Tab-separated table of C-alpha atoms in Angstrom:
chain	number	residue	atom	x	y	z
A	942	MET	CA	7.557	-75.890	-24.828
A	943	THR	CA	9.155	-73.418	-22.421
A	944	ASP	CA	9.673	-69.978	-23.619
A	945	ARG	CA	13.763	-70.234	-22.843
A	946	ARG	CA	13.627	-66.389	-23.587
A	947	ALA	CA	10.959	-66.112	-20.640
A	948	ALA	CA	12.519	-68.501	-18.545
A	949	ASP	CA	15.797	-66.685	-18.484
A	950	ARG	CA	14.394	-63.527	-17.700
A	951	PRO	CA	14.978	-61.815	-14.502
A	952	ARG	CA	12.246	-62.033	-11.537
A	953	PRO	CA	10.887	-58.670	-10.958
A	954	TRP	CA	12.142	-58.236	-7.421
A	955	GLU	CA	15.632	-58.816	-9.144
A	956	THR	CA	15.547	-56.378	-11.470
A	957	THR	CA	13.697	-52.989	-10.722
A	958	PRO	CA	10.482	-51.840	-9.543
A	959	GLY	CA	9.563	-50.868	-12.764
A	960	GLU	CA	9.185	-54.483	-13.294
A	961	LEU	CA	6.327	-54.488	-11.099
A	962	THR	CA	3.200	-53.126	-12.759
A	963	PRO	CA	1.360	-50.549	-10.664
A	964	VAL	CA	-0.933	-53.310	-9.568
A	965	GLU	CA	1.140	-55.896	-8.538
A	966	TYR	CA	3.550	-53.136	-6.579
A	967	GLU	CA	0.082	-51.563	-4.923
A	968	ALA	CA	-1.110	-55.298	-4.015
A	969	LEU	CA	2.490	-55.905	-2.338
A	970	ARG	CA	2.303	-52.838	-0.082
A	971	GLU	CA	-1.798	-54.027	0.732
A	972	ARG	CA	-0.205	-57.268	1.632
A	973	LEU	CA	2.794	-55.606	3.696
A	974	ALA	CA	0.097	-53.300	5.404
A	975	VAL	CA	-1.813	-56.699	6.339
A	976	ALA	CA	0.954	-58.420	7.872
A	977	CYS	CA	1.426	-55.420	10.185
A	978	ARG	CA	-1.980	-56.137	11.218
A	979	VAL	CA	-1.530	-59.609	11.589
A	980	LEU	CA	1.121	-59.363	14.018
A	981	ALA	CA	-0.123	-57.082	16.032
A	982	VAL	CA	-3.559	-58.933	16.687
A	983	THR	CA	-1.410	-62.064	17.329
A	984	GLY	CA	0.498	-61.010	19.569
A	985	LEU	CA	3.719	-60.941	18.235
A	986	VAL	CA	4.033	-57.431	18.303
A	987	GLU	CA	2.782	-54.525	20.886
A	988	HIS	CA	1.845	-51.130	20.362
A	989	ILE	CA	4.107	-49.230	17.554
A	990	LEU	CA	7.189	-51.776	17.776
A	991	GLY	CA	7.910	-54.196	14.685
A	992	HIS	CA	7.801	-53.933	11.057
A	993	VAL	CA	7.975	-55.697	7.638
A	994	SER	CA	9.582	-55.097	4.316
A	995	ALA	CA	9.739	-57.141	1.168
A	996	ARG	CA	12.356	-56.648	-1.890
A	997	VAL	CA	11.107	-55.227	-4.728
A	998	GLY	CA	14.141	-54.686	-6.696
A	999	ALA	CA	17.920	-54.973	-6.926
A	1000	GLU	CA	18.606	-52.471	-4.640
A	1001	THR	CA	15.016	-51.233	-3.237
A	1002	LEU	CA	12.316	-52.532	-0.724
A	1003	LEU	CA	8.966	-51.466	0.577
A	1004	VAL	CA	9.249	-51.189	4.644
A	1005	ARG	CA	6.612	-50.192	7.199
A	1006	GLY	CA	7.921	-46.958	8.420
A	1007	ARG	CA	6.345	-44.433	11.179
A	1008	GLY	CA	4.381	-41.072	10.224
A	1009	PRO	CA	3.212	-38.177	11.489
A	1010	ARG	CA	-0.132	-39.821	13.102
A	1011	GLU	CA	1.648	-43.075	14.089
A	1012	ARG	CA	-1.244	-45.292	15.880
A	1013	GLY	CA	0.824	-48.385	15.792
A	1014	LEU	CA	0.904	-51.665	13.831
A	1015	ALA	CA	-2.647	-53.050	14.429
A	1016	PHE	CA	-3.631	-49.656	12.502
A	1017	THR	CA	-1.099	-50.257	9.796
A	1018	VAL	CA	-2.489	-48.469	6.448
A	1019	VAL	CA	-0.884	-48.590	3.350
A	1020	ASP	CA	0.364	-45.259	3.327
A	1021	ASP	CA	2.881	-46.435	6.021
A	1022	ILE	CA	4.575	-48.555	3.549
A	1023	GLN	CA	6.932	-46.667	1.334
A	1024	GLU	CA	10.122	-47.319	-0.541
A	1025	VAL	CA	13.844	-46.967	0.487
A	1026	GLY	CA	17.023	-48.218	-0.989
A	1027	LEU	CA	19.396	-50.599	0.421
A	1028	ASP	CA	21.871	-47.961	1.422
A	1029	GLY	CA	18.407	-46.449	3.968
A	1030	GLY	CA	17.642	-43.377	1.596
A	1031	ARG	CA	14.191	-43.109	0.534
A	1032	THR	CA	13.329	-43.548	-3.094
A	1033	GLY	CA	11.711	-40.228	-4.913
A	1034	ALA	CA	9.861	-40.254	-7.811
A	1035	GLU	CA	12.083	-39.768	-10.101
A	1036	GLY	CA	13.900	-42.978	-9.135
A	1037	ARG	CA	16.983	-41.315	-7.206
A	1038	SER	CA	17.611	-42.527	-3.854
A	1039	HIS	CA	17.680	-39.455	-0.859
A	1040	HIS	CA	18.375	-39.716	2.804
A	1041	ALA	CA	15.067	-40.054	4.788
A	1042	GLU	CA	15.333	-36.897	6.514
A	1043	ASP	CA	15.604	-34.972	3.298
A	1044	VAL	CA	12.682	-36.205	1.601
A	1045	ASN	CA	10.250	-36.953	4.603
A	1046	ALA	CA	8.034	-33.576	3.697
A	1047	ASP	CA	5.232	-36.071	4.398
A	1048	GLY	CA	6.367	-36.772	7.884
A	1049	TRP	CA	7.242	-40.091	7.189
A	1050	VAL	CA	10.707	-42.113	8.172
A	1051	ALA	CA	12.162	-45.318	7.690
A	1052	PRO	CA	12.095	-47.783	11.294
A	1053	ASN	CA	15.315	-46.980	13.513
A	1054	GLU	CA	16.034	-50.598	12.641
A	1055	LEU	CA	15.881	-50.514	8.775
A	1056	PRO	CA	19.300	-52.268	9.077
A	1057	ILE	CA	18.186	-55.313	10.023
A	1058	HIS	CA	16.050	-55.528	6.529
A	1059	THR	CA	18.751	-53.899	4.274
A	1060	GLU	CA	21.862	-55.961	5.675
A	1061	ILE	CA	19.614	-59.257	5.245
A	1062	LEU	CA	18.813	-58.583	1.689
A	1063	ARG	CA	22.529	-57.769	1.242
A	1064	ALA	CA	23.543	-61.085	2.763
A	1065	ARG	CA	20.917	-63.136	1.435
A	1066	PRO	CA	19.757	-62.449	-2.414
A	1067	ASP	CA	17.172	-65.588	-2.352
A	1068	VAL	CA	15.672	-63.473	0.366
A	1069	THR	CA	12.551	-61.405	-0.531
A	1070	ALA	CA	10.445	-60.606	2.740
A	1071	VAL	CA	11.336	-59.748	6.214
A	1072	VAL	CA	9.564	-59.569	9.452
A	1073	HIS	CA	10.895	-58.389	12.991
A	1074	ALA	CA	8.935	-58.526	15.793
A	1075	HIS	CA	8.940	-58.979	19.628
A	1076	PRO	CA	6.798	-61.370	20.666
A	1077	PRO	CA	6.817	-61.402	24.617
A	1078	ALA	CA	7.566	-65.295	24.832
A	1079	VAL	CA	10.267	-65.172	22.557
A	1080	VAL	CA	11.811	-62.285	24.397
A	1081	ALA	CA	11.397	-64.686	27.719
A	1082	VAL	CA	12.598	-67.797	26.634
A	1083	SER	CA	15.554	-65.703	25.267
A	1084	ALA	CA	16.416	-63.811	28.335
A	1085	ALA	CA	16.026	-67.219	30.403
A	1086	GLY	CA	18.294	-68.740	28.313
A	1087	LEU	CA	16.179	-71.834	27.575
A	1088	PRO	CA	17.044	-74.072	24.438
A	1089	TRP	CA	14.888	-74.229	21.635
A	1090	LEU	CA	13.974	-77.535	21.378
A	1091	PRO	CA	11.011	-79.322	19.315
A	1092	LEU	CA	8.867	-79.961	22.540
A	1093	VAL	CA	5.645	-80.825	20.378
A	1094	GLY	CA	5.067	-82.796	17.427
A	1095	SER	CA	1.592	-82.758	15.264
A	1096	TYR	CA	0.766	-79.799	17.283
A	1097	ASP	CA	2.833	-77.586	15.474
A	1098	ILE	CA	5.034	-79.476	12.979
A	1099	PRO	CA	6.665	-76.290	11.566
A	1100	ALA	CA	7.525	-75.244	14.972
A	1101	ALA	CA	8.854	-78.817	15.464
A	1102	ARG	CA	10.572	-78.420	12.368
A	1103	LEU	CA	12.550	-75.326	12.740
A	1104	ALA	CA	13.449	-76.350	16.320
A	1105	HIS	CA	14.823	-79.408	14.910
A	1106	ASP	CA	16.693	-78.128	11.986
A	1107	GLY	CA	17.884	-75.530	14.551
A	1108	ILE	CA	16.811	-71.412	15.645
A	1109	PRO	CA	19.925	-69.723	15.857
A	1110	VAL	CA	20.237	-67.053	18.818
A	1111	TRP	CA	22.214	-63.764	18.571
A	1112	PRO	CA	23.379	-63.028	21.711
A	1113	ARG	CA	23.140	-59.127	22.037
A	1114	SER	CA	20.173	-57.592	22.935
A	1115	ALA	CA	21.149	-53.940	21.153
A	1116	LEU	CA	18.980	-51.489	19.258
A	1117	ILE	CA	19.994	-52.967	15.590
A	1118	ARG	CA	20.241	-49.213	14.388
A	1119	ARG	CA	24.047	-49.574	12.640
A	1120	ARG	CA	24.951	-51.730	9.703
A	1121	ASP	CA	27.766	-53.521	11.801
A	1122	LEU	CA	25.600	-54.759	14.001
A	1123	ALA	CA	23.136	-55.703	11.759
A	1124	GLU	CA	25.573	-57.247	9.638
A	1125	GLN	CA	26.437	-59.489	13.437
A	1126	MET	CA	22.533	-60.477	13.313
A	1127	ALA	CA	22.503	-61.466	9.773
A	1128	GLY	CA	25.309	-63.488	10.139
A	1129	ALA	CA	24.018	-65.292	13.184
A	1130	LEU	CA	20.618	-65.872	10.976
A	1131	GLY	CA	22.908	-67.417	8.520
A	1132	ASP	CA	20.752	-69.348	6.114
A	1133	ARG	CA	18.191	-70.103	8.340
A	1134	PRO	CA	14.673	-68.741	7.992
A	1135	VAL	CA	14.719	-67.249	11.468
A	1136	VAL	CA	16.997	-65.919	14.079
A	1137	VAL	CA	16.010	-64.939	18.109
A	1138	LEU	CA	17.382	-61.902	19.258
A	1139	LYS	CA	18.215	-62.120	22.918
A	1140	GLY	CA	15.718	-60.222	25.199
A	1141	HIS	CA	14.592	-58.554	21.889
A	1142	GLY	CA	12.485	-60.664	19.894
A	1143	LEU	CA	13.118	-62.235	16.464
A	1144	VAL	CA	13.636	-61.862	12.623
A	1145	ALA	CA	11.878	-64.155	9.941
A	1146	VAL	CA	12.425	-64.236	6.635
A	1147	GLY	CA	10.900	-65.797	3.006
A	1148	SER	CA	12.339	-65.990	0.039
A	1149	GLY	CA	10.263	-66.162	-3.722
A	1150	ASP	CA	7.541	-64.031	-5.112
A	1151	PRO	CA	7.342	-61.197	-2.072
A	1152	ALA	CA	3.864	-61.417	-1.541
A	1153	GLU	CA	4.015	-65.080	-0.826
A	1154	ALA	CA	7.690	-64.365	1.119
A	1155	VAL	CA	5.689	-62.213	3.530
A	1156	ALA	CA	3.404	-64.340	4.204
A	1157	THR	CA	6.105	-67.382	4.554
A	1158	ALA	CA	7.864	-65.119	7.046
A	1159	VAL	CA	4.927	-64.172	9.129
A	1160	THR	CA	3.937	-67.636	9.616
A	1161	ARG	CA	7.277	-69.107	10.249
A	1162	ALA	CA	7.507	-65.991	13.380
A	1163	LEU	CA	4.122	-67.419	14.571
A	1164	ALA	CA	5.783	-70.843	14.756
A	1165	VAL	CA	8.663	-69.622	16.933
A	1166	ASP	CA	5.958	-68.003	19.279
A	1167	SER	CA	4.196	-71.144	19.617
A	1168	LEU	CA	7.340	-72.576	20.463
A	1169	ALA	CA	8.086	-70.509	23.107
A	1170	ARG	CA	4.953	-70.348	24.599
A	1171	ILE	CA	4.807	-74.159	24.962
A	1172	THR	CA	8.430	-73.787	26.611
A	1173	LEU	CA	7.695	-71.376	29.176
A	1174	ALA	CA	4.250	-73.505	30.039
A	1175	VAL	CA	6.669	-76.818	30.588
A	1176	ALA	CA	9.749	-74.915	31.947
A	1177	GLY	CA	7.370	-73.131	34.473
A	1178	THR	CA	5.939	-77.019	36.173
A	1179	GLY	CA	9.519	-77.844	36.591
A	1180	ALA	CA	9.299	-80.647	34.264
A	1181	PRO	CA	12.731	-80.820	32.008
A	1182	LEU	CA	12.464	-79.835	28.704
A	1183	CYS	CA	12.447	-83.144	26.773
A	1184	PRO	CA	12.191	-83.096	22.806
A	1185	VAL	CA	10.069	-85.139	21.261
A	1186	SER	CA	11.671	-88.638	19.675
A	1187	ASP	CA	13.383	-88.993	16.429
A	1188	GLU	CA	10.759	-92.061	15.571
A	1189	ASP	CA	8.336	-89.348	16.142
A	1190	LEU	CA	10.072	-86.776	14.597
A	1191	VAL	CA	10.477	-88.396	11.046
A	1192	GLU	CA	6.713	-88.577	11.452
A	1193	LEU	CA	6.254	-85.388	10.549
A	1194	PRO	CA	6.328	-84.311	7.017
A	1195	ASP	CA	6.550	-81.107	5.273
A	1196	LEU	CA	2.553	-80.426	4.541
A	1197	GLY	CA	4.147	-77.778	1.740
A	1198	ALA	CA	3.109	-73.953	1.270
A	1199	SER	CA	-0.365	-74.643	0.132
A	1200	PHE	CA	-1.322	-75.423	3.761
A	1201	ASN	CA	1.328	-74.216	5.983
A	1202	VAL	CA	1.609	-70.878	3.961
A	1203	ALA	CA	-1.410	-70.316	2.318
A	1204	ALA	CA	-4.101	-71.276	4.439
A	1205	MET	CA	-2.628	-70.280	7.364
A	1206	TRP	CA	-2.264	-66.901	5.442
A	1207	ARG	CA	-6.215	-66.895	4.550
A	1208	HIS	CA	-6.881	-67.245	7.972
A	1209	LEU	CA	-4.972	-65.006	9.522
A	1210	GLU	CA	-6.070	-62.143	7.128
A	1211	ALA	CA	-9.515	-63.033	8.086
A	1212	ARG	CA	-8.688	-62.989	11.871
A	1213	ALA	CA	-7.216	-59.412	11.346
A	1214	ALA	CA	-10.245	-58.442	9.545
A	1215	SER	CA	-12.468	-59.811	12.088
A	1216	GLU	CA	-10.813	-59.290	15.575
A	1217	GLY	CA	-8.241	-56.334	14.570
A	1218	SER	CA	-8.595	-52.338	13.310
A	1219	SER	CA	-11.863	-51.212	11.147
A	1220	THR	CA	-9.633	-48.643	10.008
A	1221	PRO	CA	-9.254	-48.771	5.893
A	1222	LEU	CA	-6.186	-50.126	4.193
A	1223	ARG	CA	-6.470	-47.052	1.893
């Protein structure tokens, strides 16, 4: 019989960071660090731009920031992942939130575009992970004003399904460092899993258990990048951009998270370890 009290109990990321055990909390920091390395090794980010976050409490999140020895996302370590509040302040050991500039004696600062994360988490209680990346192909497609169509089928089912259901585009290329801009961007995202930022990049989100949500958001970002590269290749031939038929679309099942996310994440994690930095995560 189901324990009703357990079923009614809030999930850890809906309450406070204290609900996560120290092991779970540190494992999530490590997952975020690996995710940043994955973004780098797959070409979704270049150099030092881009960040990933995960919700750890009703008003707090872990996010990849910048430290005094910044070397870029390919070299992200666990110390680069720190906790901040939705108000943008650094969360101290005593649990109070401070503005980052007041407490960063260690040199760590939150990313300039932290509002991307905080405003999505405010607007979407279901979201527990956010990825912001700058895939060059996505930037090019959006800058050219090309449509996001399901040009492929079985080649990349997640990409086809995302395009068929609609990939929204936020039409501005601004640096999203203010809440009002982030609110506009979150409005463009709506209830969708991804939004393209014109001439800028993309934002992808995931829900549920934060560690799983990080993997989900990363794989969604990869699907949009895959579609962007195909779109550019087809457009470059001069041929029209023609979506696959509805008849074929109905033959593209959702293969499920165990394949689309879990299996893909194992591959990406192994790839980052093999092709990426040999710098220890800790």
